[in-house]
Amino acid sequence: MIIAVINCGSSSIKFQIFDMQGDAVIVDGLVEGIGEPQGKVLLSYPRMDDGEKHEFISEICDHRSGLEMLIDEVTQSAAIPGNAELYCIGHRVVHGGELFIQPTLIDDEVLAGIRAQAVLAPLHNPANLVGIEAAMAASPETPQVAVFDTAFHHSIPRQAYLYALPYELYQSYKIRRYGFHGTSHGYVTRTAAEYLNIPLQRFNAIVFHLGNGASVTAVRGGKSVDTSMGLTPLEGLVMGTRSGDVDPAIYAYLEANAGMSVGSIDAMLNRESGLKGICDDNDMRRILERAQEGDDLAQLAFDIFCYRAKKYLGAYFAVLGRVDAVIFTAGIGENSVEVRSEICAGLEGLGISVDPDRNSKRGSPLEIGSHDSRVKVLVIATQEELEIAQQAQQCMAQAESV
């Protein structure tokens, strides 16, 4: 069974094709620079050529053109056996609001629903829609499935997802915590429970998805019960360019004293803050290099990043009461020994202790907790595209069984 997965951004397309027998990647593709004078298509075929990347430079005027280029190159490569048919295409959609809480076969009504949620994710849902519509045009006979980042968090209880605002704002405008990175948190949670041989319905964990975007989720019984991102992906942890939690009165203060508009403040908090705002760099690898060379602002950015994460770890430990595992994933979580060590430092009283030697190793799943750590500390590589493919397959199976 062959399933394609499309993760469409504003000027890029991530693209993978899986053979679901063994969950093997048979095509890995990326389109960059859509709408720019010179775009790029990168493709690799892990089964055919040991993952060697093939690069094509061309003007790519829109997402449909980019997808058509990908499809043409894949078809000519013979990566997919001639007798194999594309079962479905799974699409990452960032915001499902309260309307979409599970993977959904896409039709005109679903497209309209995704479009209606764009007010909650104006930077993400429109780009996701462009990818869906381009895929439908390029492959009109293939079923399309939307998989929502917010869906994993629909199990969060009211006391965790509601803000202490006038209740009618929730009723009228659906202002509440939604949470994001749900495909990553869901995949990592299930993988960790299987690795530790704990039934998912009894598995409690704190999951850190740490990349340029970062979030942490409290998982009880395999389900999300709280998460750091909120109405939008701005709330919570310090991120590459996003501030995370700030005093909301900062908006009024900057408007009155710095002459900034609400729009410019919002842009600053999303694009010019976080690690970049502190030290003018949002790459944790470079920040660590600079800190080791004595750069004070780089060290400060690292310290703030880890301190905020540690605070959430403690808060979610209190929410859960019992924690089986603390899990790190995504680019920083999977690769930064220093970040993992600092977040867990001094938490022996909670039963959390990291072994420096284990923490320095590579692998997934990787246990980095000391032998006497009561709580397991794990590194697990996230596979969001595989999670989307698996959820799309389940959605198709349910539709076919009706």
mmCIF file of C-alpha atoms in Angstrom:
data_model
loop_
_atom_site.group_PDB
_atom_site.id
_atom_site.type_symbol
_atom_site.label_atom_id
_atom_site.label_comp_id
_atom_site.label_asym_id
_atom_site.label_seq_id
_atom_site.Cartn_x
_atom_site.Cartn_y
_atom_site.Cartn_z
ATOM 1 C CA MET A 1 0.000 0.000 0.000
ATOM 2 C CA ILE A 2 1.474 3.330 -1.148
ATOM 3 C CA ILE A 3 0.624 6.590 0.647
ATOM 4 C CA ALA A 4 1.986 10.068 -0.079
ATOM 5 C CA VAL A 5 2.261 12.771 2.575
ATOM 6 C CA ILE A 6 2.353 16.494 1.835
ATOM 7 C CA ASN A 7 3.347 19.149 4.367
ATOM 8 C CA CYS A 8 2.807 22.456 2.623
ATOM 9 C CA GLY A 9 4.255 25.729 3.895
ATOM 10 C CA SER A 10 3.970 29.239 2.520
ATOM 11 C CA SER A 11 6.876 28.818 0.091
ATOM 12 C CA SER A 12 7.841 25.161 0.418
ATOM 13 C CA ILE A 13 6.500 21.614 0.151
ATOM 14 C CA LYS A 14 7.768 18.655 2.158
ATOM 15 C CA PHE A 15 6.840 15.423 0.437
ATOM 16 C CA GLN A 16 7.254 11.756 1.330
ATOM 17 C CA ILE A 17 5.921 8.544 -0.141
ATOM 18 C CA PHE A 18 5.647 5.448 2.063
ATOM 19 C CA ASP A 19 5.257 1.774 1.399
ATOM 20 C CA MET A 20 3.025 1.032 4.372
ATOM 21 C CA GLN A 21 4.189 -2.558 4.428
ATOM 22 C CA GLY A 22 7.075 -1.937 6.799
ATOM 23 C CA ASP A 23 6.439 1.834 6.957
ATOM 24 C CA ALA A 24 9.367 2.363 4.576
ATOM 25 C CA VAL A 25 10.116 5.717 2.936
ATOM 26 C CA ILE A 26 10.497 5.182 -0.795
ATOM 27 C CA VAL A 27 10.600 8.857 -1.841
ATOM 28 C CA ASP A 28 11.723 11.874 0.197
ATOM 29 C CA GLY A 29 11.190 15.236 -1.449
ATOM 30 C CA LEU A 30 11.405 18.951 -0.754
ATOM 31 C CA VAL A 31 10.430 21.954 -2.877
ATOM 32 C CA GLU A 32 11.843 25.315 -1.793
ATOM 33 C CA GLY A 33 11.619 28.858 -3.126
ATOM 34 C CA ILE A 34 8.100 28.658 -4.556
ATOM 35 C CA GLY A 35 7.227 31.984 -6.177
ATOM 36 C CA GLU A 36 10.856 33.139 -6.192
ATOM 37 C CA PRO A 37 13.015 33.613 -9.317
ATOM 38 C CA GLN A 38 14.924 30.419 -8.619
ATOM 39 C CA GLY A 39 13.340 27.471 -6.823
ATOM 40 C CA LYS A 40 14.785 24.120 -5.875
ATOM 41 C CA VAL A 41 13.520 20.535 -5.904
ATOM 42 C CA LEU A 42 15.378 17.983 -3.795
ATOM 43 C CA LEU A 43 14.564 14.273 -4.104
ATOM 44 C CA SER A 44 16.030 11.094 -2.694
ATOM 45 C CA TYR A 45 15.053 7.461 -3.181
ATOM 46 C CA PRO A 46 16.231 5.484 -0.129
ATOM 47 C CA ARG A 47 15.455 2.100 -1.690
ATOM 48 C CA MET A 48 17.181 2.825 -4.978
ATOM 49 C CA ASP A 49 20.364 4.775 -4.355
ATOM 50 C CA ASP A 50 21.225 4.796 -0.658
ATOM 51 C CA GLY A 51 19.435 8.100 -0.166
ATOM 52 C CA GLU A 52 21.555 10.125 -2.598
ATOM 53 C CA LYS A 53 19.898 13.506 -3.149
ATOM 54 C CA HIS A 54 18.945 14.693 -6.628
ATOM 55 C CA GLU A 55 18.694 18.461 -7.003
ATOM 56 C CA PHE A 56 16.867 20.439 -9.688
ATOM 57 C CA ILE A 57 16.959 24.227 -9.982
ATOM 58 C CA SER A 58 14.046 25.860 -11.747
ATOM 59 C CA GLU A 59 11.531 28.662 -11.476
ATOM 60 C CA ILE A 60 8.537 27.296 -9.554
ATOM 61 C CA CYS A 61 5.719 29.767 -9.931
ATOM 62 C CA ASP A 62 3.217 28.155 -7.551
ATOM 63 C CA HIS A 63 2.527 25.118 -5.374
ATOM 64 C CA ARG A 64 0.717 23.234 -8.129
ATOM 65 C CA SER A 65 3.754 23.599 -10.388
ATOM 66 C CA GLY A 66 5.990 22.383 -7.572
ATOM 67 C CA LEU A 67 3.849 19.325 -6.949
ATOM 68 C CA GLU A 68 3.666 18.541 -10.658
ATOM 69 C CA MET A 69 7.471 18.687 -10.841
ATOM 70 C CA LEU A 70 7.732 16.304 -7.889
ATOM 71 C CA ILE A 71 5.218 13.892 -9.419
ATOM 72 C CA ASP A 72 6.931 13.979 -12.836
ATOM 73 C CA GLU A 73 10.365 13.281 -11.328
ATOM 74 C CA VAL A 74 9.046 10.479 -9.102
ATOM 75 C CA THR A 75 7.182 8.880 -12.034
ATOM 76 C CA GLN A 76 10.299 8.928 -14.216
ATOM 77 C CA SER A 77 12.433 7.463 -11.435
ATOM 78 C CA ALA A 78 10.539 4.158 -11.240
ATOM 79 C CA ALA A 79 10.771 4.409 -7.459
ATOM 80 C CA ILE A 80 7.183 3.189 -7.251
ATOM 81 C CA PRO A 81 6.550 -0.224 -8.902
ATOM 82 C CA GLY A 82 4.509 0.068 -12.096
ATOM 83 C CA ASN A 83 1.634 -2.001 -10.730
ATOM 84 C CA ALA A 84 1.356 -0.019 -7.485
ATOM 85 C CA GLU A 85 -1.367 2.581 -7.061
ATOM 86 C CA LEU A 86 -1.382 5.575 -4.752
ATOM 87 C CA TYR A 87 -3.856 4.627 -2.009
ATOM 88 C CA CYS A 88 -4.320 8.174 -0.702
ATOM 89 C CA ILE A 89 -2.540 11.455 -0.002
ATOM 90 C CA GLY A 90 -2.282 12.653 3.595
ATOM 91 C CA HIS A 91 -1.990 16.380 4.302
ATOM 92 C CA ARG A 92 -0.755 18.137 7.406
ATOM 93 C CA VAL A 93 -3.212 20.846 8.450
ATOM 94 C CA VAL A 94 -2.101 22.969 11.373
ATOM 95 C CA HIS A 95 -5.407 24.136 12.861
ATOM 96 C CA GLY A 96 -8.615 22.122 13.026
ATOM 97 C CA GLY A 97 -10.235 24.241 15.721
ATOM 98 C CA GLU A 98 -13.111 22.480 17.451
ATOM 99 C CA LEU A 99 -14.483 21.330 14.106
ATOM 100 C CA PHE A 100 -11.891 18.665 13.240
ATOM 101 C CA ILE A 101 -10.707 16.342 16.019
ATOM 102 C CA GLN A 102 -9.627 13.365 13.911
ATOM 103 C CA PRO A 103 -8.217 12.621 10.435
ATOM 104 C CA THR A 104 -10.849 13.491 7.830
ATOM 105 C CA LEU A 105 -11.456 12.630 4.182
ATOM 106 C CA ILE A 106 -11.395 15.867 2.237
ATOM 107 C CA ASP A 107 -14.410 17.071 0.245
ATOM 108 C CA ASP A 108 -15.785 20.524 -0.514
ATOM 109 C CA GLU A 109 -17.371 20.809 2.929
ATOM 110 C CA VAL A 110 -14.106 19.905 4.661
ATOM 111 C CA LEU A 111 -12.201 22.393 2.491
ATOM 112 C CA ALA A 112 -14.637 25.101 3.587
ATOM 113 C CA GLY A 113 -14.172 24.071 7.224
ATOM 114 C CA ILE A 114 -10.374 24.250 6.973
ATOM 115 C CA ARG A 115 -10.702 27.652 5.323
ATOM 116 C CA ALA A 116 -12.937 28.824 8.177
ATOM 117 C CA GLN A 117 -10.233 27.907 10.723
ATOM 118 C CA ALA A 118 -7.706 30.129 8.927
ATOM 119 C CA VAL A 119 -8.641 33.018 11.217
ATOM 120 C CA LEU A 120 -7.038 30.981 14.028
ATOM 121 C CA ALA A 121 -3.896 30.135 11.996
ATOM 122 C CA PRO A 122 -3.481 32.796 9.289
ATOM 123 C CA LEU A 123 0.148 31.856 8.594
ATOM 124 C CA HIS A 124 -0.501 28.118 8.304
ATOM 125 C CA ASN A 125 -3.967 27.005 7.172
ATOM 126 C CA PRO A 126 -3.981 29.024 3.918
ATOM 127 C CA ALA A 127 -0.677 27.406 2.900
ATOM 128 C CA ASN A 128 -2.014 23.970 3.866
ATOM 129 C CA LEU A 129 -5.081 24.627 1.693
ATOM 130 C CA VAL A 130 -2.929 25.581 -1.274
ATOM 131 C CA GLY A 131 -1.155 22.237 -0.986
ATOM 132 C CA ILE A 132 -4.425 20.308 -0.758
ATOM 133 C CA GLU A 133 -5.936 22.053 -3.758
ATOM 134 C CA ALA A 134 -2.749 21.599 -5.789
ATOM 135 C CA ALA A 135 -2.686 17.874 -4.946
ATOM 136 C CA MET A 136 -6.363 17.494 -5.848
ATOM 137 C CA ALA A 137 -5.693 19.152 -9.206
ATOM 138 C CA ALA A 138 -2.583 17.082 -9.877
ATOM 139 C CA SER A 139 -4.127 13.779 -8.765
ATOM 140 C CA PRO A 140 -7.927 14.189 -8.951
ATOM 141 C CA GLU A 141 -8.797 10.489 -8.597
ATOM 142 C CA THR A 142 -6.755 9.965 -5.419
ATOM 143 C CA PRO A 143 -8.507 10.272 -2.014
ATOM 144 C CA GLN A 144 -7.100 13.114 0.102
ATOM 145 C CA VAL A 145 -7.003 13.001 3.917
ATOM 146 C CA ALA A 146 -6.452 15.954 6.263
ATOM 147 C CA VAL A 147 -4.514 15.238 9.477
ATOM 148 C CA PHE A 148 -4.707 18.045 12.031
ATOM 149 C CA ASP A 149 -1.931 19.212 14.373
ATOM 150 C CA THR A 150 -4.523 20.190 16.952
ATOM 151 C CA ALA A 151 -6.405 16.862 16.984
ATOM 152 C CA PHE A 152 -4.167 15.070 19.527
ATOM 153 C CA HIS A 153 -4.988 17.780 22.053
ATOM 154 C CA HIS A 154 -8.791 17.556 21.837
ATOM 155 C CA SER A 155 -8.690 15.429 25.011
ATOM 156 C CA ILE A 156 -7.515 18.398 27.139
ATOM 157 C CA PRO A 157 -10.137 19.124 29.846
ATOM 158 C CA ARG A 158 -11.974 22.443 30.101
ATOM 159 C CA GLN A 159 -10.058 23.707 33.120
ATOM 160 C CA ALA A 160 -6.864 23.378 31.056
ATOM 161 C CA TYR A 161 -8.054 24.700 27.706
ATOM 162 C CA LEU A 162 -10.136 27.688 28.801
ATOM 163 C CA TYR A 163 -8.563 31.065 29.542
ATOM 164 C CA ALA A 164 -9.853 33.176 32.447
ATOM 165 C CA LEU A 165 -11.555 35.599 30.075
ATOM 166 C CA PRO A 166 -15.255 36.464 29.824
ATOM 167 C CA TYR A 167 -16.892 33.159 28.904
ATOM 168 C CA GLU A 168 -18.811 34.704 26.019
ATOM 169 C CA LEU A 169 -15.494 35.226 24.189
ATOM 170 C CA TYR A 170 -15.111 31.450 24.071
ATOM 171 C CA GLN A 171 -18.735 31.008 23.018
ATOM 172 C CA SER A 172 -18.577 33.634 20.278
ATOM 173 C CA TYR A 173 -14.982 33.452 19.052
ATOM 174 C CA LYS A 174 -13.746 30.040 20.267
ATOM 175 C CA ILE A 175 -10.851 31.613 22.166
ATOM 176 C CA ARG A 176 -9.238 28.700 24.010
ATOM 177 C CA ARG A 177 -6.106 26.581 24.131
ATOM 178 C CA TYR A 178 -5.824 24.285 21.114
ATOM 179 C CA GLY A 179 -2.219 23.093 21.164
ATOM 180 C CA PHE A 180 -0.025 22.160 18.212
ATOM 181 C CA HIS A 181 2.685 19.661 17.149
ATOM 182 C CA GLY A 182 0.010 17.045 17.798
ATOM 183 C CA THR A 183 1.260 14.542 15.228
ATOM 184 C CA SER A 184 4.718 14.676 16.808
ATOM 185 C CA HIS A 185 3.480 14.422 20.391
ATOM 186 C CA GLY A 186 1.161 11.549 19.461
ATOM 187 C CA TYR A 187 3.823 9.590 17.577
ATOM 188 C CA VAL A 188 6.437 10.022 20.297
ATOM 189 C CA THR A 189 3.989 9.122 23.069
ATOM 190 C CA ARG A 190 2.967 5.874 21.396
ATOM 191 C CA THR A 191 6.546 4.951 20.487
ATOM 192 C CA ALA A 192 7.763 5.544 24.063
ATOM 193 C CA ALA A 193 4.953 3.465 25.585
ATOM 194 C CA GLU A 194 5.765 0.584 23.237
ATOM 195 C CA TYR A 195 9.495 0.853 23.975
ATOM 196 C CA LEU A 196 8.929 0.822 27.735
ATOM 197 C CA ASN A 197 6.319 -1.947 27.405
ATOM 198 C CA ILE A 198 3.692 0.116 29.228
ATOM 199 C CA PRO A 199 0.085 -0.109 27.985
ATOM 200 C CA LEU A 200 -0.751 3.209 26.326
ATOM 201 C CA GLN A 201 -3.854 3.689 28.473
ATOM 202 C CA ARG A 202 -1.653 3.622 31.594
ATOM 203 C CA PHE A 203 1.258 5.665 30.230
ATOM 204 C CA ASN A 204 2.011 9.102 31.735
ATOM 205 C CA ALA A 205 4.700 11.306 30.188
ATOM 206 C CA ILE A 206 5.975 14.831 29.682
ATOM 207 C CA VAL A 207 6.918 15.269 26.008
ATOM 208 C CA PHE A 208 9.195 18.090 24.827
ATOM 209 C CA HIS A 209 9.064 18.876 21.103
ATOM 210 C CA LEU A 210 12.021 21.258 20.865
ATOM 211 C CA GLY A 211 12.825 22.784 17.507
ATOM 212 C CA ASN A 212 12.573 26.258 16.019
ATOM 213 C CA GLY A 213 8.968 25.894 17.163
ATOM 214 C CA ALA A 214 8.754 24.292 20.599
ATOM 215 C CA SER A 215 6.023 22.883 22.807
ATOM 216 C CA VAL A 216 5.613 20.535 25.755
ATOM 217 C CA THR A 217 2.661 18.271 26.492
ATOM 218 C CA ALA A 218 1.436 16.517 29.626
ATOM 219 C CA VAL A 219 0.205 13.046 28.685
ATOM 220 C CA ARG A 220 -2.007 10.980 30.992
ATOM 221 C CA GLY A 221 -3.111 7.531 29.891
ATOM 222 C CA GLY A 222 -1.705 8.148 26.433
ATOM 223 C CA LYS A 223 -3.801 11.293 25.930
ATOM 224 C CA SER A 224 -2.939 14.980 26.035
ATOM 225 C CA VAL A 225 -4.274 16.676 29.173
ATOM 226 C CA ASP A 226 -2.351 19.961 28.864
ATOM 227 C CA THR A 227 0.047 21.573 26.423
ATOM 228 C CA SER A 228 2.068 24.780 26.282
ATOM 229 C CA MET A 229 0.885 26.269 22.967
ATOM 230 C CA GLY A 230 -2.501 27.947 23.091
ATOM 231 C CA LEU A 231 -4.928 29.677 20.736
ATOM 232 C CA THR A 232 -1.926 30.047 18.423
ATOM 233 C CA PRO A 233 1.588 28.563 18.363
ATOM 234 C CA LEU A 234 2.950 31.703 20.092
ATOM 235 C CA GLU A 235 2.204 30.743 23.701
ATOM 236 C CA GLY A 236 4.425 28.631 25.955
ATOM 237 C CA LEU A 237 8.112 27.838 25.608
ATOM 238 C CA VAL A 238 10.803 30.157 24.282
ATOM 239 C CA MET A 239 11.289 29.314 20.590
ATOM 240 C CA GLY A 240 13.562 30.246 17.732
ATOM 241 C CA THR A 241 11.813 33.520 16.887
ATOM 242 C CA ARG A 242 8.690 33.347 19.105
ATOM 243 C CA SER A 243 8.606 34.801 22.598
ATOM 244 C CA GLY A 244 6.445 32.178 24.260
ATOM 245 C CA ASP A 245 4.718 33.341 27.447
ATOM 246 C CA VAL A 246 4.719 37.095 28.063
ATOM 247 C CA ASP A 247 2.651 39.450 30.217
ATOM 248 C CA PRO A 248 -0.294 40.411 27.950
ATOM 249 C CA ALA A 249 -0.094 43.972 29.286
ATOM 250 C CA ILE A 250 3.075 44.342 27.189
ATOM 251 C CA TYR A 251 0.798 45.050 24.208
ATOM 252 C CA ALA A 252 -0.784 48.104 25.859
ATOM 253 C CA TYR A 253 2.552 49.247 27.298
ATOM 254 C CA LEU A 254 4.340 49.179 23.926
ATOM 255 C CA GLU A 255 1.414 50.820 22.176
ATOM 256 C CA ALA A 256 1.399 53.684 24.706
ATOM 257 C CA ASN A 257 5.138 54.121 25.183
ATOM 258 C CA ALA A 258 6.802 52.908 21.980
ATOM 259 C CA GLY A 259 4.093 53.897 19.514
ATOM 260 C CA MET A 260 3.813 50.329 18.215
ATOM 261 C CA SER A 261 0.611 49.015 16.661
ATOM 262 C CA VAL A 262 -0.970 45.729 17.709
ATOM 263 C CA GLY A 263 0.042 44.257 14.344
ATOM 264 C CA SER A 264 3.692 45.273 14.702
ATOM 265 C CA ILE A 265 3.831 43.939 18.282
ATOM 266 C CA ASP A 266 2.345 40.635 17.136
ATOM 267 C CA ALA A 267 4.887 40.419 14.304
ATOM 268 C CA MET A 268 7.713 41.163 16.749
ATOM 269 C CA LEU A 269 6.572 38.461 19.203
ATOM 270 C CA ASN A 270 6.303 35.884 16.403
ATOM 271 C CA ARG A 271 9.289 36.710 14.191
ATOM 272 C CA GLU A 272 11.817 38.802 16.115
ATOM 273 C CA SER A 273 11.686 37.406 19.652
ATOM 274 C CA GLY A 274 12.643 34.150 21.367
ATOM 275 C CA LEU A 275 16.260 33.117 20.931
ATOM 276 C CA LYS A 276 16.655 35.559 18.043
ATOM 277 C CA GLY A 277 15.372 38.437 20.141
ATOM 278 C CA ILE A 278 17.867 37.790 22.935
ATOM 279 C CA CYS A 279 21.025 37.093 20.951
ATOM 280 C CA ASP A 280 20.177 37.772 17.283
ATOM 281 C CA ASP A 281 20.376 34.075 16.363
ATOM 282 C CA ASN A 282 17.750 31.330 16.341
ATOM 283 C CA ASP A 283 20.033 28.343 15.671
ATOM 284 C CA MET A 284 20.779 26.542 18.940
ATOM 285 C CA ARG A 285 23.977 25.037 17.506
ATOM 286 C CA ARG A 286 25.470 28.458 16.801
ATOM 287 C CA ILE A 287 24.186 29.800 20.104
ATOM 288 C CA LEU A 288 26.018 27.035 21.991
ATOM 289 C CA GLU A 289 29.198 27.711 20.020
ATOM 290 C CA ARG A 290 28.994 31.397 20.851
ATOM 291 C CA ALA A 291 28.263 30.675 24.528
ATOM 292 C CA GLN A 292 31.309 28.422 24.752
ATOM 293 C CA GLU A 293 33.388 31.289 23.326
ATOM 294 C CA GLY A 294 32.170 33.553 26.135
ATOM 295 C CA ASP A 295 29.312 35.376 24.390
ATOM 296 C CA ASP A 296 27.119 36.606 27.247
ATOM 297 C CA LEU A 297 23.918 37.106 25.247
ATOM 298 C CA ALA A 298 24.193 33.661 23.664
ATOM 299 C CA GLN A 299 24.587 32.152 27.141
ATOM 300 C CA LEU A 300 21.600 34.161 28.325
ATOM 301 C CA ALA A 301 19.441 32.917 25.438
ATOM 302 C CA PHE A 302 20.390 29.312 26.263
ATOM 303 C CA ASP A 303 19.651 29.854 29.959
ATOM 304 C CA ILE A 304 16.236 31.426 29.319
ATOM 305 C CA PHE A 305 15.286 28.662 26.872
ATOM 306 C CA CYS A 306 16.125 25.892 29.350
ATOM 307 C CA TYR A 307 14.714 27.702 32.384
ATOM 308 C CA ARG A 308 11.305 28.116 30.756
ATOM 309 C CA ALA A 309 11.267 24.439 29.770
ATOM 310 C CA LYS A 310 12.234 23.374 33.295
ATOM 311 C CA LYS A 311 9.341 25.425 34.726
ATOM 312 C CA TYR A 312 6.875 23.635 32.456
ATOM 313 C CA LEU A 313 8.364 20.272 33.382
ATOM 314 C CA GLY A 314 7.717 20.969 37.055
ATOM 315 C CA ALA A 315 4.209 22.265 36.385
ATOM 316 C CA TYR A 316 3.238 19.239 34.328
ATOM 317 C CA PHE A 317 4.731 16.895 36.905
ATOM 318 C CA ALA A 318 2.283 18.474 39.375
ATOM 319 C CA VAL A 319 -0.584 18.055 36.874
ATOM 320 C CA LEU A 320 0.157 14.360 36.307
ATOM 321 C CA GLY A 321 1.221 13.292 39.800
ATOM 322 C CA ARG A 322 2.925 10.191 38.417
ATOM 323 C CA VAL A 323 5.319 10.387 35.465
ATOM 324 C CA ASP A 324 6.702 7.329 33.671
ATOM 325 C CA ALA A 325 8.946 9.229 31.261
ATOM 326 C CA VAL A 326 10.280 12.608 30.203
ATOM 327 C CA ILE A 327 10.797 12.555 26.437
ATOM 328 C CA PHE A 328 12.795 14.829 24.128
ATOM 329 C CA THR A 329 12.176 15.050 20.388
ATOM 330 C CA ALA A 330 12.587 17.309 17.292
ATOM 331 C CA GLY A 331 15.748 19.088 16.143
ATOM 332 C CA ILE A 332 16.983 20.515 19.452
ATOM 333 C CA GLY A 333 15.457 17.810 21.623
ATOM 334 C CA GLU A 334 17.045 15.006 19.602
ATOM 335 C CA ASN A 335 20.465 16.603 19.103
ATOM 336 C CA SER A 336 21.356 18.987 21.922
ATOM 337 C CA VAL A 337 23.086 17.184 24.788
ATOM 338 C CA GLU A 338 23.473 20.507 26.586
ATOM 339 C CA VAL A 339 19.778 21.463 26.425
ATOM 340 C CA ARG A 340 18.599 18.080 27.703
ATOM 341 C CA SER A 341 21.126 18.131 30.515
ATOM 342 C CA GLU A 342 20.255 21.661 31.634
ATOM 343 C CA ILE A 343 16.486 21.122 31.581
ATOM 344 C CA CYS A 344 16.798 18.037 33.794
ATOM 345 C CA ALA A 345 19.540 19.367 36.083
ATOM 346 C CA GLY A 346 18.672 19.522 39.779
ATOM 347 C CA LEU A 347 15.459 17.497 39.480
ATOM 348 C CA GLU A 348 16.630 14.476 41.464
ATOM 349 C CA GLY A 349 13.918 15.276 44.005
ATOM 350 C CA LEU A 350 11.353 14.492 41.296
ATOM 351 C CA GLY A 351 13.116 11.249 40.451
ATOM 352 C CA ILE A 352 14.691 12.677 37.278
ATOM 353 C CA SER A 353 18.422 12.260 36.710
ATOM 354 C CA VAL A 354 20.428 12.288 33.476
ATOM 355 C CA ASP A 355 23.561 10.202 32.981
ATOM 356 C CA PRO A 356 26.195 12.300 31.119
ATOM 357 C CA ASP A 357 27.654 9.316 29.272
ATOM 358 C CA ARG A 358 24.275 8.041 28.093
ATOM 359 C CA ASN A 359 23.218 11.566 27.181
ATOM 360 C CA SER A 360 26.234 11.960 24.888
ATOM 361 C CA LYS A 361 25.235 8.983 22.727
ATOM 362 C CA ARG A 362 23.072 8.910 19.595
ATOM 363 C CA GLY A 363 20.107 6.730 18.796
ATOM 364 C CA SER A 364 16.339 6.432 18.968
ATOM 365 C CA PRO A 365 14.828 5.373 21.235
ATOM 366 C CA LEU A 366 17.709 6.348 23.520
ATOM 367 C CA GLU A 367 17.635 6.155 27.318
ATOM 368 C CA ILE A 368 19.642 8.996 28.829
ATOM 369 C CA GLY A 369 18.490 8.731 32.437
ATOM 370 C CA SER A 370 20.866 7.478 35.097
ATOM 371 C CA HIS A 371 20.358 3.914 36.323
ATOM 372 C CA ASP A 372 18.789 5.166 39.567
ATOM 373 C CA SER A 373 16.471 7.670 37.848
ATOM 374 C CA ARG A 374 12.946 6.770 38.948
ATOM 375 C CA VAL A 375 11.524 8.507 35.857
ATOM 376 C CA LYS A 376 12.780 7.290 32.485
ATOM 377 C CA VAL A 377 14.398 10.023 30.383
ATOM 378 C CA LEU A 378 14.231 9.257 26.657
ATOM 379 C CA VAL A 379 15.222 10.704 23.305
ATOM 380 C CA ILE A 380 12.915 9.621 20.481
ATOM 381 C CA ALA A 381 13.216 10.829 16.880
ATOM 382 C CA THR A 382 9.884 12.177 15.726
ATOM 383 C CA GLN A 383 8.453 11.013 12.408
ATOM 384 C CA GLU A 384 5.558 13.350 11.736
ATOM 385 C CA GLU A 385 5.156 12.344 8.098
ATOM 386 C CA LEU A 386 4.936 8.659 9.043
ATOM 387 C CA GLU A 387 2.349 9.523 11.706
ATOM 388 C CA ILE A 388 0.326 11.397 9.071
ATOM 389 C CA ALA A 389 0.553 8.411 6.713
ATOM 390 C CA GLN A 390 -0.594 6.014 9.432
ATOM 391 C CA GLN A 391 -3.494 8.258 10.429
ATOM 392 C CA ALA A 392 -4.514 8.660 6.778
ATOM 393 C CA GLN A 393 -4.457 4.878 6.362
ATOM 394 C CA GLN A 394 -6.677 4.440 9.436
ATOM 395 C CA CYS A 395 -9.074 7.112 8.150
ATOM 396 C CA MET A 396 -9.373 5.339 4.796
ATOM 397 C CA ALA A 397 -9.937 1.984 6.477
ATOM 398 C CA GLN A 398 -12.747 3.427 8.597
ATOM 399 C CA ALA A 399 -14.350 5.041 5.565
ATOM 400 C CA GLU A 400 -14.207 1.772 3.630
ATOM 401 C CA SER A 401 -15.770 -0.190 6.499
ATOM 402 C CA VAL A 402 -18.905 1.977 6.614
#
